[in-house]
Amino acid sequence: MQKYGVNELRRMFLEFFESKGHLAMKSFSLVPHNDKSLLLINSGMAPLKPYFTGQEIPPRRRVTTCQKCIRTGDIENVGKTARHGTFFEMLGNFSFGDYFKDEAIHWTWEFLTEVVGLNPNRLYPSIYLDDDEAFEIWNKEIGIPEERIFRFGKEDNFWEHGAGPCGPCSEVYYDRGEKYGCGEPGCTVGCECDRYMEIWNNVFTQFDNDGHNNYTELEQKNIDTGMGLERLACIVQDVDSMFDIDTLKALRDHVCNMAGVEYQKDDNTDTSIRVLTDHIRSVTFMISDGILPSNSGRGYVLRRLLRRACRHGRLLGIKGAFLVELAQTVIDGSKDGYPELEEKKDFIFNVIAKEEAQFNKTIDQGLSILADMEEEMKKNGETVLSGKNAFKLYDTYGFPIDLTSEILEEKGLTYDEKGFEEAQKEQRAKSEGTFGTHTYSGKDASVYDQLDPELSSEFAGYDQLDVESEVTAMTSETEVVDALTDGDKGTIIVAKTPFYATMGGQEADKGIICTEDGEFAVEDVVKLAGGKFGHVGQVTKGMIKVGDKVSLKVDKENRALAENNHSATHLLQKALRMVLGNHVEQAGSLNNAQRLRFDFTHFSAMTAEELQKVEDIVNEKIRENLPVVIKNMPIEEAKKTGAAALFGEKYGDIVRVVSMGDFSIEFCGGTHVSNTGSIMAFKILSETGVAAGVRRIEALTSKGLLDYYSAQEKKLHETAKLLKATPENIEEKVTHLMNENKALKGEVESLKSKLAKDAMGDVMNQVEEVKGVKFLAANLEGVDMNGLRDLGDQLKEKLGEGVILLASVNDGKVSLMATATDGAMKQGAHAGNLIKAVAKLVGGGGGGRPNMAQAGGKNPAGVADALKAAKEALEGQLA
């Protein structure tokens, strides 16, 4: 049996089923499309569910794929054994109401025995207990003896998932030989050891379960088959596990080389090698599909895998950043089947490098502190780390709780989960909505850390835009101060404020803070630890001191315009989900008085039709004057309303829900219009990609849109003036000019052609013979490259068979063109090589195909030498 590589096996499978009339489709993204039942694609059939259920019409009734999959249900076991992994590739062939058992089984056998070359005597099929039809095919048609066909019950050989389509399965096992067995006398198919490996599973979807285990025959019977590519490679390459197959071994060896260790010398070392090998593969593929690190959902899975890989690399003794280098090896091994890895590698590397650097900042300190805590536990005879200490590691030092749990578990210890959750809840109540430190003037604003932690600000800006309050604290750009004077830049903290701070994608309010003789221009507002609002700006008049009574006045027009844009993003998100699907999630936004920007998850550029649909829906909802209702309610009650939450965002027990009629319901802490009609109108300016799987829409509303149209109108009038037209007849004028230009261009080409022919004169008398091949080399005056090509075609017709080289000088520059007929090429003539040989004599270079080539040069004086040298060059080519 030939030992095929992973990439060869993938190609062989897809090409085999293509030969059986299947459409070979690219692997779907690991991110489920419009399927909320899955966090990540975990099987070959998962992305094809709409075809099986009839929700969507398949591109063909026979389909084959190699689907990338991720399963993280037993992530803790990855590395501990050579069986477990998070990423795998699933080969599959599918029939949507086309062929059924007979073809599926025959093709299974044909591929495994004739294409891959597995020993037929080592293959053992299994069938469902009552599936006599499958038995007859295996026994009578394929020729497998009855004693080698195993009948298993529902648990093993019947696929169903509650009510709906279901059916029996037929699996194929391969006997890997005694060296992989357990040695027990009764060892056979179904044994837990590694001798009999299941590699293929045919699912015959032929029944409908009504939910009460009453089965009826389906009118449209389907085939869903799957085979693990890594498992097949293990068998074909005769290796112990997936970590030994060619592509993973290359990655595993890279890990070992980086760490300076050997595989299968030490159990703990082997565990870390396998974790790192598996996880970096998963991470690389996940990021290529637009999954980004976050603290929830699939982004959290990615972050967890990245951090586990970092830690196990450190356990192996690898210094510095190393994940990007390993990701390159993943790409090198898999880009044959997944070209998107190579296409997106810069993005993949950037995400990995950023996350690795971020984690490396915290891991050393966290590990050291955890070690001290473990030592203290040991002294006290304790085996459970307190919830308070576990939370301190998490909150103060950024050490992930799952990593704390894993490290403790390795030493037979654990932590107080309930205590951790209580500490987390208590902290959230203290600093709900806190953004942490603010980047101020391009530097980390550590000055805010010096403020009294007991200080806080009451936000009154939902209902009021003018508020009387008192200054409770102030800072300059570098220190806490008691006063700011004319021209000073700094931050003012007050007891009560109407100013909205930048958060949730809405930019902060602008305005002024006044005393009797002082004035402070508010340019930005930041939410600081402990619920303080920092008003960032500059004193424009007089002096402001701590303890002063102040008037805070929000710029009303600026706030209203920002509210128009912010409210429009809510309408936009719902419209995007309606047009593109429920996979759309907000990935970021920025709303200010000028425009709105909305980032969302989607994996291809939107079409012009989709953009128009979205724009039309938003404008329709604006015209409907939907009331905007805002309520604070318990989070569980809010969820029941169907309110959309920001993906990855953490919320408190009470949330603010913004409803726009029955159309849009979202969790949101920002400020909004009272009626969608206030938005006036909505216009999408652009739709672009900002990262893998993330698109961005920029749009305008209300005044911003009016300003935009005013600028467009001004351009229109200026353009009309240049064309000596009016805006009303500008289209007619442009059409007339284009037609006139086209006619003039035709006249110019006609004149150039005539000039070229005149320049050519009678050159046929210059034809020579070189080793029996006609050769014409001529110098023409004032003919451009297009003209030379046209003349070359005309001269070929006159010449019959042969080689032509034409030269011309225009404005001190040389153009060369060579062409050869089929007959001349058969005798060895090559136009491209001929041009290369002579172009240097005119101070240039060029080349081309055997039948036609061209070049340019800067030395007109060398034309005669070039034409002369061409003859010698042609002699050298001809046999």
mmCIF file of C-alpha atoms in Angstrom, residues 560-694:
data_model
loop_
_atom_site.group_PDB
_atom_site.id
_atom_site.type_symbol
_atom_site.label_atom_id
_atom_site.label_comp_id
_atom_site.label_asym_id
_atom_site.label_seq_id
_atom_site.Cartn_x
_atom_site.Cartn_y
_atom_site.Cartn_z
ATOM 1 C CA ALA A 560 -28.921 65.732 18.565
ATOM 2 C CA LEU A 561 -26.899 64.966 15.422
ATOM 3 C CA ALA A 562 -24.973 62.215 17.244
ATOM 4 C CA GLU A 563 -28.302 60.739 18.428
ATOM 5 C CA ASN A 564 -29.551 60.661 14.845
ATOM 6 C CA ASN A 565 -26.538 58.628 13.777
ATOM 7 C CA HIS A 566 -26.562 56.379 16.844
ATOM 8 C CA SER A 567 -30.260 55.538 16.453
ATOM 9 C CA ALA A 568 -29.676 54.864 12.754
ATOM 10 C CA THR A 569 -27.109 52.159 13.625
ATOM 11 C CA HIS A 570 -29.848 50.256 15.495
ATOM 12 C CA LEU A 571 -32.046 50.327 12.396
ATOM 13 C CA LEU A 572 -29.037 49.422 10.255
ATOM 14 C CA GLN A 573 -28.135 46.336 12.314
ATOM 15 C CA LYS A 574 -31.679 44.958 12.104
ATOM 16 C CA ALA A 575 -31.820 45.664 8.350
ATOM 17 C CA LEU A 576 -28.480 43.865 7.815
ATOM 18 C CA ARG A 577 -29.792 40.798 9.631
ATOM 19 C CA MET A 578 -32.921 40.828 7.495
ATOM 20 C CA VAL A 579 -30.931 41.033 4.251
ATOM 21 C CA LEU A 580 -27.791 38.994 5.070
ATOM 22 C CA GLY A 581 -28.904 36.643 7.858
ATOM 23 C CA ASN A 582 -28.739 36.292 11.613
ATOM 24 C CA HIS A 583 -24.997 35.606 11.582
ATOM 25 C CA VAL A 584 -24.548 39.390 11.440
ATOM 26 C CA GLU A 585 -23.188 40.644 14.763
ATOM 27 C CA GLN A 586 -21.982 44.112 15.672
ATOM 28 C CA ALA A 587 -18.176 44.138 15.703
ATOM 29 C CA GLY A 588 -17.767 47.824 16.556
ATOM 30 C CA SER A 589 -19.275 51.217 15.820
ATOM 31 C CA LEU A 590 -18.539 54.917 15.938
ATOM 32 C CA ASN A 591 -21.288 57.529 15.974
ATOM 33 C CA ASN A 592 -20.736 61.266 16.136
ATOM 34 C CA ALA A 593 -22.405 64.417 14.856
ATOM 35 C CA GLN A 594 -20.906 64.049 11.381
ATOM 36 C CA ARG A 595 -21.452 60.419 10.394
ATOM 37 C CA LEU A 596 -21.853 56.836 11.541
ATOM 38 C CA ARG A 597 -19.603 53.836 11.130
ATOM 39 C CA PHE A 598 -20.799 50.298 11.768
ATOM 40 C CA ASP A 599 -18.597 47.173 11.757
ATOM 41 C CA PHE A 600 -20.299 43.793 11.499
ATOM 42 C CA THR A 601 -19.473 40.144 10.990
ATOM 43 C CA HIS A 602 -19.975 38.992 7.413
ATOM 44 C CA PHE A 603 -17.667 37.042 5.189
ATOM 45 C CA SER A 604 -17.992 38.576 1.751
ATOM 46 C CA ALA A 605 -18.466 42.004 0.238
ATOM 47 C CA MET A 606 -22.099 43.068 0.005
ATOM 48 C CA THR A 607 -23.576 43.407 -3.468
ATOM 49 C CA ALA A 608 -25.052 46.649 -4.759
ATOM 50 C CA GLU A 609 -28.503 45.038 -4.528
ATOM 51 C CA GLU A 610 -27.987 44.043 -0.872
ATOM 52 C CA LEU A 611 -26.794 47.538 0.047
ATOM 53 C CA GLN A 612 -29.811 49.080 -1.654
ATOM 54 C CA LYS A 613 -32.174 46.735 0.191
ATOM 55 C CA VAL A 614 -30.608 47.649 3.536
ATOM 56 C CA GLU A 615 -30.767 51.367 2.778
ATOM 57 C CA ASP A 616 -34.401 51.087 1.676
ATOM 58 C CA ILE A 617 -35.409 49.231 4.873
ATOM 59 C CA VAL A 618 -33.757 51.835 7.131
ATOM 60 C CA ASN A 619 -35.370 54.745 5.274
ATOM 61 C CA GLU A 620 -38.750 53.003 5.390
ATOM 62 C CA LYS A 621 -38.484 52.740 9.185
ATOM 63 C CA ILE A 622 -37.448 56.393 9.421
ATOM 64 C CA ARG A 623 -40.529 57.434 7.403
ATOM 65 C CA GLU A 624 -42.753 55.325 9.662
ATOM 66 C CA ASN A 625 -41.896 57.670 12.595
ATOM 67 C CA LEU A 626 -41.426 54.744 14.983
ATOM 68 C CA PRO A 627 -41.508 55.746 18.662
ATOM 69 C CA VAL A 628 -38.249 55.077 20.513
ATOM 70 C CA VAL A 629 -39.005 53.618 23.946
ATOM 71 C CA ILE A 630 -36.259 53.118 26.559
ATOM 72 C CA LYS A 631 -36.720 50.888 29.613
ATOM 73 C CA ASN A 632 -34.474 49.560 32.387
ATOM 74 C CA MET A 633 -35.300 45.954 33.212
ATOM 75 C CA PRO A 634 -33.781 42.751 34.664
ATOM 76 C CA ILE A 635 -31.504 41.088 32.136
ATOM 77 C CA GLU A 636 -33.516 37.847 32.039
ATOM 78 C CA GLU A 637 -36.695 39.774 31.302
ATOM 79 C CA ALA A 638 -34.848 41.752 28.628
ATOM 80 C CA LYS A 639 -33.640 38.563 26.950
ATOM 81 C CA LYS A 640 -37.230 37.329 26.689
ATOM 82 C CA THR A 641 -38.072 40.391 24.577
ATOM 83 C CA GLY A 642 -35.571 39.190 21.987
ATOM 84 C CA ALA A 643 -33.362 42.237 22.529
ATOM 85 C CA ALA A 644 -30.055 42.013 20.674
ATOM 86 C CA ALA A 645 -26.953 42.136 22.883
ATOM 87 C CA LEU A 646 -23.533 43.252 21.718
ATOM 88 C CA PHE A 647 -21.479 40.137 20.959
ATOM 89 C CA GLY A 648 -18.789 39.644 23.607
ATOM 90 C CA GLU A 649 -20.193 42.349 25.919
ATOM 91 C CA LYS A 650 -20.829 41.621 29.589
ATOM 92 C CA TYR A 651 -23.978 43.094 31.183
ATOM 93 C CA GLY A 652 -25.147 43.691 34.731
ATOM 94 C CA ASP A 653 -28.352 42.404 36.308
ATOM 95 C CA ILE A 654 -30.332 45.478 35.159
ATOM 96 C CA VAL A 655 -29.996 46.480 31.518
ATOM 97 C CA ARG A 656 -31.226 49.400 29.430
ATOM 98 C CA VAL A 657 -33.356 48.265 26.490
ATOM 99 C CA VAL A 658 -33.971 50.540 23.505
ATOM 100 C CA SER A 659 -36.986 49.651 21.324
ATOM 101 C CA MET A 660 -37.790 51.287 17.996
ATOM 102 C CA GLY A 661 -41.381 50.263 17.459
ATOM 103 C CA ASP A 662 -41.519 46.485 17.046
ATOM 104 C CA PHE A 663 -38.679 46.655 14.525
ATOM 105 C CA SER A 664 -35.489 46.930 16.594
ATOM 106 C CA ILE A 665 -34.888 45.957 20.234
ATOM 107 C CA GLU A 666 -31.345 46.207 21.629
ATOM 108 C CA PHE A 667 -29.437 46.476 24.886
ATOM 109 C CA CYS A 668 -27.889 49.961 24.800
ATOM 110 C CA GLY A 669 -26.635 52.596 27.220
ATOM 111 C CA GLY A 670 -26.365 55.395 24.651
ATOM 112 C CA THR A 671 -28.572 58.385 23.915
ATOM 113 C CA HIS A 672 -31.232 58.274 21.207
ATOM 114 C CA VAL A 673 -33.877 60.201 19.293
ATOM 115 C CA SER A 674 -37.427 60.044 20.639
ATOM 116 C CA ASN A 675 -38.846 59.178 17.214
ATOM 117 C CA THR A 676 -37.137 57.659 14.160
ATOM 118 C CA GLY A 677 -38.533 60.462 11.997
ATOM 119 C CA SER A 678 -35.954 62.792 13.598
ATOM 120 C CA ILE A 679 -33.237 60.944 11.665
ATOM 121 C CA MET A 680 -34.731 62.414 8.438
ATOM 122 C CA ALA A 681 -32.947 60.122 5.954
ATOM 123 C CA PHE A 682 -30.167 57.552 5.698
ATOM 124 C CA LYS A 683 -27.527 57.117 2.986
ATOM 125 C CA ILE A 684 -24.776 54.449 2.775
ATOM 126 C CA LEU A 685 -21.523 55.959 1.510
ATOM 127 C CA SER A 686 -19.335 52.840 1.483
ATOM 128 C CA GLU A 687 -19.067 49.173 2.423
ATOM 129 C CA THR A 688 -15.565 47.776 2.895
ATOM 130 C CA GLY A 689 -13.662 44.994 4.622
ATOM 131 C CA VAL A 690 -11.683 45.919 7.739
ATOM 132 C CA ALA A 691 -10.529 42.441 8.844
ATOM 133 C CA ALA A 692 -11.137 38.820 7.997
ATOM 134 C CA GLY A 693 -14.861 38.296 8.469
ATOM 135 C CA VAL A 694 -15.533 41.910 9.462
#
